[in-house]
mmCIF file with all atom_site columns, C-alpha atoms in Angstrom:
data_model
loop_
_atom_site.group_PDB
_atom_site.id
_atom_site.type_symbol
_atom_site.label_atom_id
_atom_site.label_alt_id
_atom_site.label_comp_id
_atom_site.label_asym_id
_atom_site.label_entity_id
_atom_site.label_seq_id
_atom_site.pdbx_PDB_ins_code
_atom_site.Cartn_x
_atom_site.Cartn_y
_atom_site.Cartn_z
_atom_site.occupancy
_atom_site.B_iso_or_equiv
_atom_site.pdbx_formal_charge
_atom_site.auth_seq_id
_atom_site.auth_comp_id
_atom_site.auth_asym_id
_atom_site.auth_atom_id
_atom_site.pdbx_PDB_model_num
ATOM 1   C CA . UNK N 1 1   ? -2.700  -12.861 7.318   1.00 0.00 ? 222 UNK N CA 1
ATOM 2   C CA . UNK N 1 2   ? -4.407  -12.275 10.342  1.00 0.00 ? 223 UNK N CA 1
ATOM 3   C CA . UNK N 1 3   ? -1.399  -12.755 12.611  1.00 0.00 ? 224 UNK N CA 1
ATOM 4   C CA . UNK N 1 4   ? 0.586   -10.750 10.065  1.00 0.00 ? 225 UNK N CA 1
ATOM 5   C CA . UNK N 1 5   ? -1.392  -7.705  10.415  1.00 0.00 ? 226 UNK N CA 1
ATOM 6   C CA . UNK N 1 6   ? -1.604  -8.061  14.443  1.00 0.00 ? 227 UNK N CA 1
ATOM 7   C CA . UNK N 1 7   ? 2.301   -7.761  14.169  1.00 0.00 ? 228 UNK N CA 1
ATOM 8   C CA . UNK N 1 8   ? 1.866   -4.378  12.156  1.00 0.00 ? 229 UNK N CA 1
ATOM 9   C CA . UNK N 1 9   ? -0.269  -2.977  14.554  1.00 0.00 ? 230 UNK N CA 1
ATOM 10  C CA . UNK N 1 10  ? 2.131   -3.523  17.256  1.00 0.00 ? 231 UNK N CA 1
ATOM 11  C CA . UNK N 1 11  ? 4.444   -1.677  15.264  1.00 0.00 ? 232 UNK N CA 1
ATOM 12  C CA . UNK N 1 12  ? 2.377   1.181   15.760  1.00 0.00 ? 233 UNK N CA 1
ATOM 13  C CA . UNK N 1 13  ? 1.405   0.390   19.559  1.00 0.00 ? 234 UNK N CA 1
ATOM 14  C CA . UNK N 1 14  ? 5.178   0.804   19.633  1.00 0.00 ? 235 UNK N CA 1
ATOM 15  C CA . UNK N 1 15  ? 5.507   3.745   17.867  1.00 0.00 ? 236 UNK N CA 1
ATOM 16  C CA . UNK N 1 16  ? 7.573   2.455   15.111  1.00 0.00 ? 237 UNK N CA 1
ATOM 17  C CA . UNK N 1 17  ? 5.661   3.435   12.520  1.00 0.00 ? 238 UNK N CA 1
ATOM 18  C CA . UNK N 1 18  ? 2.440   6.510   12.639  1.00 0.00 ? 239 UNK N CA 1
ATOM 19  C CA . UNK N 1 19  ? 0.336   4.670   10.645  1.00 0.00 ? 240 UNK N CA 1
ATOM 20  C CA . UNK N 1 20  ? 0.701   1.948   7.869   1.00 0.00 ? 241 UNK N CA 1
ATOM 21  C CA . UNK N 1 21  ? -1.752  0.808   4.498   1.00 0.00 ? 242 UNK N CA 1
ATOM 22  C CA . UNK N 1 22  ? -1.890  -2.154  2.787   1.00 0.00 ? 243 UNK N CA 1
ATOM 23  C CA . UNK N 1 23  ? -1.005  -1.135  -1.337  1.00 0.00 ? 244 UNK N CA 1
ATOM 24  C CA . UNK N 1 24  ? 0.107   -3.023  -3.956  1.00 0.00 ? 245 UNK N CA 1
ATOM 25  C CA . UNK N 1 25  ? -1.747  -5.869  -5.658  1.00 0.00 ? 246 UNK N CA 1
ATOM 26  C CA . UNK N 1 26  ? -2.627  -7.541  -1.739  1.00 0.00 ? 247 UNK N CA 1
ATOM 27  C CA . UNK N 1 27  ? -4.667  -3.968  -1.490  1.00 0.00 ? 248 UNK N CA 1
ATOM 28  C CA . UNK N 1 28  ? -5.978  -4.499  -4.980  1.00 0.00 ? 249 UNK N CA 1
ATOM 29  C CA . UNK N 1 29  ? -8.070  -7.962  -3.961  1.00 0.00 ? 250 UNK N CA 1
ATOM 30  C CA . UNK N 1 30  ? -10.340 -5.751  -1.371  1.00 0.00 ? 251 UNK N CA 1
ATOM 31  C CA . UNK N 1 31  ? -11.591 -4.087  -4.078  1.00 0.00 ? 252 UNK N CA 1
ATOM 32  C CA . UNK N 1 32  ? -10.991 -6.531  -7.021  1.00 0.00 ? 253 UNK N CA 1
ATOM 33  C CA . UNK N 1 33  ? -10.877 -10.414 -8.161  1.00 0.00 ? 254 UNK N CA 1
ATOM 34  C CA . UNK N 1 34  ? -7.629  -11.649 -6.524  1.00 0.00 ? 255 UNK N CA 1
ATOM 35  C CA . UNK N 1 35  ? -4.789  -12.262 -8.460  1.00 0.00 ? 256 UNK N CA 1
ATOM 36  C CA . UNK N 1 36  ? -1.304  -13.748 -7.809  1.00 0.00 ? 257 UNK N CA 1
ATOM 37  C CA . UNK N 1 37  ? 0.818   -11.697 -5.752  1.00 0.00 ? 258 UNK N CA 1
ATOM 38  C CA . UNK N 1 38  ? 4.208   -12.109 -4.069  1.00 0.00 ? 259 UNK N CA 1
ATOM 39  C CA . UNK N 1 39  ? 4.173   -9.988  -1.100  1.00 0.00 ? 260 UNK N CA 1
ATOM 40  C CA . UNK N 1 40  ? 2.618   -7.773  0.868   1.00 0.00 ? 261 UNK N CA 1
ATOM 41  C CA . UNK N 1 41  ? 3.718   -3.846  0.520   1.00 0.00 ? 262 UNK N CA 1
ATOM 42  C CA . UNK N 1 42  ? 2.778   -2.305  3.413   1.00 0.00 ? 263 UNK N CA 1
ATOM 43  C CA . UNK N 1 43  ? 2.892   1.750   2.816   1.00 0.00 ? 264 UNK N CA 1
ATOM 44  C CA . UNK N 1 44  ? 4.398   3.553   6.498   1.00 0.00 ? 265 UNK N CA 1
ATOM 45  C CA . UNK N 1 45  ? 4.591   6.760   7.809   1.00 0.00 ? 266 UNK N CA 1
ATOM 46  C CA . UNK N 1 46  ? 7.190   7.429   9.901   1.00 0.00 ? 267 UNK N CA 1
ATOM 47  C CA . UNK N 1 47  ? 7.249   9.609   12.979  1.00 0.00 ? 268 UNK N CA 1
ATOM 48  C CA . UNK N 1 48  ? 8.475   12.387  12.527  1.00 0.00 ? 269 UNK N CA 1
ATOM 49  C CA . UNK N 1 49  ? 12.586  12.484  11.865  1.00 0.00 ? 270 UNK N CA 1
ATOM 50  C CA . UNK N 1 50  ? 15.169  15.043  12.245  1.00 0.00 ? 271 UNK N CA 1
ATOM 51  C CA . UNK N 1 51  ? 16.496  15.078  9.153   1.00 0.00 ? 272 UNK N CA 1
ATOM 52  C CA . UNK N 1 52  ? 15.375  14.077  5.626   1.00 0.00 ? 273 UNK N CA 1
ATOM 53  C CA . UNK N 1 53  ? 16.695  10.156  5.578   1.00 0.00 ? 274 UNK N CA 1
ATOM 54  C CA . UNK N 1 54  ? 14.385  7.797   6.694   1.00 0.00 ? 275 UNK N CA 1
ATOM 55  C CA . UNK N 1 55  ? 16.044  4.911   8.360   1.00 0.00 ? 276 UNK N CA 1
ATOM 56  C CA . UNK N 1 56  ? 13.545  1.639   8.558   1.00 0.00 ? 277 UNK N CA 1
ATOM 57  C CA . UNK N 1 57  ? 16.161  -0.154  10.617  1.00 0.00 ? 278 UNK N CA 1
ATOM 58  C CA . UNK N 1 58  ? 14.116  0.040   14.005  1.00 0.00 ? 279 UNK N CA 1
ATOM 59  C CA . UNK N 1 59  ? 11.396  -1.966  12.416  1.00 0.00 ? 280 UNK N CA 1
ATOM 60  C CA . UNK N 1 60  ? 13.869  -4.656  11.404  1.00 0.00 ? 281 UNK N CA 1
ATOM 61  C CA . UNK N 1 61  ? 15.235  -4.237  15.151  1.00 0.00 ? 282 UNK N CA 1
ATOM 62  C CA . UNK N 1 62  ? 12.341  -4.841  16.658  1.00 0.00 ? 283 UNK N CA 1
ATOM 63  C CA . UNK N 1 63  ? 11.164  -7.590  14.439  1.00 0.00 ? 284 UNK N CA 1
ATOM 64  C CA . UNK N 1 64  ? 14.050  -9.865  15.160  1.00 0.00 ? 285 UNK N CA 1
ATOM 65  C CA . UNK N 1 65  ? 14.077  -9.075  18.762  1.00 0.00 ? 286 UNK N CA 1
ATOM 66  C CA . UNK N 1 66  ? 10.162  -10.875 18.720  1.00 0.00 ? 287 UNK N CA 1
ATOM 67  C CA . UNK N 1 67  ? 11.596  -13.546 16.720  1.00 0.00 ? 288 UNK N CA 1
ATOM 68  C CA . UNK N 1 68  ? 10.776  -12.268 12.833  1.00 0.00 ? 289 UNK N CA 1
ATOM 69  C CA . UNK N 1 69  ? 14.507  -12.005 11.208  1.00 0.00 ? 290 UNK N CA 1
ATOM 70  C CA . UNK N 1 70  ? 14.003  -14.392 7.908   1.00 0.00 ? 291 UNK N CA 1
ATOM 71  C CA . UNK N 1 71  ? 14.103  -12.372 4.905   1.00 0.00 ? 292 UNK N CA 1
ATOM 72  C CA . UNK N 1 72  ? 12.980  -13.815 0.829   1.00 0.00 ? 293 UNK N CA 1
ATOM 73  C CA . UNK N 1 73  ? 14.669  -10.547 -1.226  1.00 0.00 ? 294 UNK N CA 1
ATOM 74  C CA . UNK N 1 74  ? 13.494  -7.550  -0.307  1.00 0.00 ? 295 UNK N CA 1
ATOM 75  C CA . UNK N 1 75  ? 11.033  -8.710  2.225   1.00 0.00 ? 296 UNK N CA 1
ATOM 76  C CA . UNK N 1 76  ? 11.136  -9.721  5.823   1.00 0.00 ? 297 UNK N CA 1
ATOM 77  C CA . UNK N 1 77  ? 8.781   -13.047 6.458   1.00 0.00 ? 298 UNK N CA 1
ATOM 78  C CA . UNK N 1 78  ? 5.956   -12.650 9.090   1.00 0.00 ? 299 UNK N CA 1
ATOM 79  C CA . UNK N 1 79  ? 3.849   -15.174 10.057  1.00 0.00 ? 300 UNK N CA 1
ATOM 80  C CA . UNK N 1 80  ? 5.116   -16.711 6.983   1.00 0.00 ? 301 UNK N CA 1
ATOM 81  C CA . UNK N 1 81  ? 4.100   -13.594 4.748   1.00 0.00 ? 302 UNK N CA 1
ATOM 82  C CA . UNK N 1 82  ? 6.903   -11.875 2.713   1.00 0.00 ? 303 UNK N CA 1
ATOM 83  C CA . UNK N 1 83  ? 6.197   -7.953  3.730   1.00 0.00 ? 304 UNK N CA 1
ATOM 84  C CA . UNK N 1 84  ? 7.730   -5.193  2.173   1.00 0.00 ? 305 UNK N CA 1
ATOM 85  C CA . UNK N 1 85  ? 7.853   -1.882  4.147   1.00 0.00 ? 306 UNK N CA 1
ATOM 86  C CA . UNK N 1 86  ? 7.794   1.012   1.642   1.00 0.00 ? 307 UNK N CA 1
ATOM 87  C CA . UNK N 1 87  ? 8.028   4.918   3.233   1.00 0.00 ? 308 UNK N CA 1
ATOM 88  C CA . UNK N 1 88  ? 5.898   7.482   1.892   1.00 0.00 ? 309 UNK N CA 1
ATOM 89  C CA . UNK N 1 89  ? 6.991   9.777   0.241   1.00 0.00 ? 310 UNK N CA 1
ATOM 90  C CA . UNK N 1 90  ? 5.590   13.958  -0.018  1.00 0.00 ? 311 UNK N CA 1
ATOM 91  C CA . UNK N 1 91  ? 2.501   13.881  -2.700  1.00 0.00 ? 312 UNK N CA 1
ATOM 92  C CA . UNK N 1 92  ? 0.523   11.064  -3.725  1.00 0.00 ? 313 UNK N CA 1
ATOM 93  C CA . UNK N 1 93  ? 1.858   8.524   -1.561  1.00 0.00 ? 314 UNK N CA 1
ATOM 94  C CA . UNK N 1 94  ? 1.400   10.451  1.600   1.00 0.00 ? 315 UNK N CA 1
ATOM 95  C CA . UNK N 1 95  ? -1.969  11.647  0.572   1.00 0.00 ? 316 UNK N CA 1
ATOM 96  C CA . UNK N 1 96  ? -3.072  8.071   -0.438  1.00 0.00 ? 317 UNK N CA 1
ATOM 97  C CA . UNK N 1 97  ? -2.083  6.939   3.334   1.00 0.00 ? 318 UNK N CA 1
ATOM 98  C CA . UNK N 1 98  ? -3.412  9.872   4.920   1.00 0.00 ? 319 UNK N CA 1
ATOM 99  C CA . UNK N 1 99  ? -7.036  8.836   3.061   1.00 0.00 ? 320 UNK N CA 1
ATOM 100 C CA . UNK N 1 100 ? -6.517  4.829   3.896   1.00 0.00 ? 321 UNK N CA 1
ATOM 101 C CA . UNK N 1 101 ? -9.384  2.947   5.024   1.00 0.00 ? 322 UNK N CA 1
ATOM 102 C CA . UNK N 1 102 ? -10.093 1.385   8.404   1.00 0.00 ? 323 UNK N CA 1
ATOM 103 C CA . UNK N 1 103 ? -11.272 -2.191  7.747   1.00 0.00 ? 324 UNK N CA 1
ATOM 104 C CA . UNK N 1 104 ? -11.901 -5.246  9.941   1.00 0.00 ? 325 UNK N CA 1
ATOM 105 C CA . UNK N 1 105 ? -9.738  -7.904  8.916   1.00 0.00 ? 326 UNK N CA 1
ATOM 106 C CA . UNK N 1 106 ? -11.646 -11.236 10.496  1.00 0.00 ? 327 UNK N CA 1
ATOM 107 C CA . UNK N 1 107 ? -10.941 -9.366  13.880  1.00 0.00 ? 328 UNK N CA 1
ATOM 108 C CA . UNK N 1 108 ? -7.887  -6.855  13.601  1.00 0.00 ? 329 UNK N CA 1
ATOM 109 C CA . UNK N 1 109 ? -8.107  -3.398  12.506  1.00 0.00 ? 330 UNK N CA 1
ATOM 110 C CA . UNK N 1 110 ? -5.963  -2.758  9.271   1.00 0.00 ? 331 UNK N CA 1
ATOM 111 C CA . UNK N 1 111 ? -5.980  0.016   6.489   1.00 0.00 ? 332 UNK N CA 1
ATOM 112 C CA . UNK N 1 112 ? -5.880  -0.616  3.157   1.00 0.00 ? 333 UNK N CA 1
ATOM 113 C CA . UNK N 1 113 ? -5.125  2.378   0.566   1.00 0.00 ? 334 UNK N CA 1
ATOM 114 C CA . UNK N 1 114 ? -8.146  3.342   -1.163  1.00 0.00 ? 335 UNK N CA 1
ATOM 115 C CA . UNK N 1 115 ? -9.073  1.965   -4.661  1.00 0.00 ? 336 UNK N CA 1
ATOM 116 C CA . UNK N 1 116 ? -8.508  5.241   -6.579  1.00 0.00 ? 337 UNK N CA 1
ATOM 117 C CA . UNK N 1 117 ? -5.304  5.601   -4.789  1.00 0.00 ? 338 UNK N CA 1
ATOM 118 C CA . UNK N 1 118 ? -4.626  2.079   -5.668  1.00 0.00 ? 339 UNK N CA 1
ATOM 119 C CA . UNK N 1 119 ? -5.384  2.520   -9.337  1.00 0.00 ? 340 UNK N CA 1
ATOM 120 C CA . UNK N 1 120 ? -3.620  5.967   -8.694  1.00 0.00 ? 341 UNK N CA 1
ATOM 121 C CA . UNK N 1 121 ? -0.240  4.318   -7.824  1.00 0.00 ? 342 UNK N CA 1
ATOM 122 C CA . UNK N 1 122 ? -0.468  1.870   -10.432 1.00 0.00 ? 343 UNK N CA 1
ATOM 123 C CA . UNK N 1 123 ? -0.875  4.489   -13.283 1.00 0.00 ? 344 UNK N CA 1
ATOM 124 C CA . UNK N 1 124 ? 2.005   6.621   -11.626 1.00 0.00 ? 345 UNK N CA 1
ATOM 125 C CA . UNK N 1 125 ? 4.278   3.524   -11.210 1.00 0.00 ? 346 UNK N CA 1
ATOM 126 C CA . UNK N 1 126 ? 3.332   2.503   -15.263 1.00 0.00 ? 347 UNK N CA 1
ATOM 127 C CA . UNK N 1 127 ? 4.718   -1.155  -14.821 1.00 0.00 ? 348 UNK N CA 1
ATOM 128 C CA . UNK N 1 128 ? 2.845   -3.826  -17.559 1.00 0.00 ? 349 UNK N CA 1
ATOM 129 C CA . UNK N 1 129 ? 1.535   -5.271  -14.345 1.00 0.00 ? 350 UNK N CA 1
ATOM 130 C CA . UNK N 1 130 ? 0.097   -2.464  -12.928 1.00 0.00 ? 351 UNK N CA 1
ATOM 131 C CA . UNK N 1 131 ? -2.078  -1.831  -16.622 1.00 0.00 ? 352 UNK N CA 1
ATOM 132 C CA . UNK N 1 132 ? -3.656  -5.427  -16.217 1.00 0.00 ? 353 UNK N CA 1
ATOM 133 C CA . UNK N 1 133 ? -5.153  -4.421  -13.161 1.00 0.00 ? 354 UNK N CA 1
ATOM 134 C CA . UNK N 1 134 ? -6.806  -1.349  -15.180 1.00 0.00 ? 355 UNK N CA 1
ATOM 135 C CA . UNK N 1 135 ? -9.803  -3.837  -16.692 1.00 0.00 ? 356 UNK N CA 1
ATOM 136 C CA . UNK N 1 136 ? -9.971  -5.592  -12.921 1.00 0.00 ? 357 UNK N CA 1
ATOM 137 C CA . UNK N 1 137 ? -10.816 -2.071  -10.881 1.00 0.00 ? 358 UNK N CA 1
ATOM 138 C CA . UNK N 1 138 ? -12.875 -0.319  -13.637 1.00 0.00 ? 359 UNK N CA 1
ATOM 139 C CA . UNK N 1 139 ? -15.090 -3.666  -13.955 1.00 0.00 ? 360 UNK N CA 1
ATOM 140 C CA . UNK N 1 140 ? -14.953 -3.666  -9.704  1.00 0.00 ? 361 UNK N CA 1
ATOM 141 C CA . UNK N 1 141 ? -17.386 -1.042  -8.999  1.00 0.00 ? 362 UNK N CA 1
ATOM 142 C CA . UNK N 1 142 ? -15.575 0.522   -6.533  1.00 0.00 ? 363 UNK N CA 1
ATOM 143 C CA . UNK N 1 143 ? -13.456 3.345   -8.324  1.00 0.00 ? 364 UNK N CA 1
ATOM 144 C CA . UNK N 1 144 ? -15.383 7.135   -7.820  1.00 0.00 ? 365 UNK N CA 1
ATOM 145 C CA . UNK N 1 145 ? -13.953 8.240   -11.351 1.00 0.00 ? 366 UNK N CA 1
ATOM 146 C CA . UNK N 1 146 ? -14.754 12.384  -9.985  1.00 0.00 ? 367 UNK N CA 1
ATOM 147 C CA . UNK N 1 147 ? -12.579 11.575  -7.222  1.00 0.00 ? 368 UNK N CA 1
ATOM 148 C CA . UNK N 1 148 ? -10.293 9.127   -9.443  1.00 0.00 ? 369 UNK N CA 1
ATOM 149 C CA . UNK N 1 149 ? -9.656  12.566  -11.699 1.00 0.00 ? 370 UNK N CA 1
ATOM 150 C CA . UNK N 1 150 ? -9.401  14.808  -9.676  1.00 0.00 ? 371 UNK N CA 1
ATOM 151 C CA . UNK N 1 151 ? -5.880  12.831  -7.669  1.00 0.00 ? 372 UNK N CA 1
ATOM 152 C CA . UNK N 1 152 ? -5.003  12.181  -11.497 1.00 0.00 ? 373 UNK N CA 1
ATOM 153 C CA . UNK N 1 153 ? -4.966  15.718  -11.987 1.00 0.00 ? 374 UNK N CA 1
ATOM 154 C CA . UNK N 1 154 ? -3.397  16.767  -9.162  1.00 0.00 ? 375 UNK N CA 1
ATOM 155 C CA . UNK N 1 155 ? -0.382  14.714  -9.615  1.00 0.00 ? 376 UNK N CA 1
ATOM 156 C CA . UNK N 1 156 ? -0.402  15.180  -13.754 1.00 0.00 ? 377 UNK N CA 1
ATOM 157 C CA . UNK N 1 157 ? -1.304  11.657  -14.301 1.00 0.00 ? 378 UNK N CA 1
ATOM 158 C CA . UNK N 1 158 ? -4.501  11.996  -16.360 1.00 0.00 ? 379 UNK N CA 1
ATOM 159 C CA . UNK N 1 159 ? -2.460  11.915  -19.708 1.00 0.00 ? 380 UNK N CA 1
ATOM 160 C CA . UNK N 1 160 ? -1.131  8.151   -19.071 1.00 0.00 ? 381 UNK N CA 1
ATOM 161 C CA . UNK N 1 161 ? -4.288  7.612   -18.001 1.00 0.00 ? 382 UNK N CA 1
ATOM 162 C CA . UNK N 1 162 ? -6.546  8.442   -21.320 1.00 0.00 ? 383 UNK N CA 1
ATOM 163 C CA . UNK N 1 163 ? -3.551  6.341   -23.115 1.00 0.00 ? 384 UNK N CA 1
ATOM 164 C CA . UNK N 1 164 ? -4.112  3.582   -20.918 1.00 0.00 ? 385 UNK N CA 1
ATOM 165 C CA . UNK N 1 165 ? -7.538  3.501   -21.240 1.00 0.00 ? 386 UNK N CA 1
ATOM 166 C CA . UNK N 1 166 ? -8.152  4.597   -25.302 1.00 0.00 ? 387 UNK N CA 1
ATOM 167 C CA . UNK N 1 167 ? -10.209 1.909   -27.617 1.00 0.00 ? 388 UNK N CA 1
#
């Protein structure tokens, strides 16, 4: 993992990508018990394009010219870990990369997408997957429920949220 992240943060040295996050269930294990996972979604921000398309292709480019061109679905193998780049996109994905966190990862800097943001995605995204993790964060410690309302508000997920979470 270590050697995977290095490789994203060259993608920003390059300016490939603004910034990037660790999400999905890979983001979930900083703040929870681990649990299986495939792959690694990394969330990107883009600089800035002309028009409204993003195209991802330069990353691909750029990964097979330093030897990374192996892909398992829709994932591209790096250092032997399937990685799925996912764009943001305007609301809470933006705002949940915007307010990533800086870690140390045994050496390299990394973000990871915060835990409310996490839980955030998860409710918005409403897979049967996503609602087992529910239990996992809530029992983690981790989640500021003021701050955890107040993004469920703002992007009119508190509904799902009280029906995820009724006895």
């Amino acid at each position: 993992m270590k050697r995977t992240l290095s490789i994203l943060n060259l993608l920003v040295e390059k300016g490939l990508v603004e910034k990037y996050a660790i999400g999905g269930a890979m983001g979930a294990t900083f703040y929870t018990e681990p649990f299986t996972t495939f792959d690694l979604d990394i969330f990107v921000l883009f600089p800035k394009a002309d028009g409204p398309l993003v195209d991802i292709s330069p990353i691909y480019g750029f990964l097979q010219k330093i030897g990374y061109s192996e892909f398992v679905g829709e994932c591209i193998m790096i250092e032997g870990t399937p990685v799925q780049f996912l764009p943001t996109t305007h609301g809470l994905l933006d705002e949940a990369l915007e307010n990533a966190r800086a870690i140390d990862y045994d050496g390299v800097p990394t973000w990871v997408l915060g835990p409310e943001y996490l839980l955030a995605i998860a409710i918005a995204t409403g897979r049967p997957k996503d609602r087992a993790r529910v239990p996992l964060f809530m029992a983690s410690g981790t989640i500021n429920e003021t701050a955890l309302d107040k993004i469920l508000i703002r992007y009119n997920l508190l509904e799902r949220w009280k029906s995820w979470t009724r006895d």
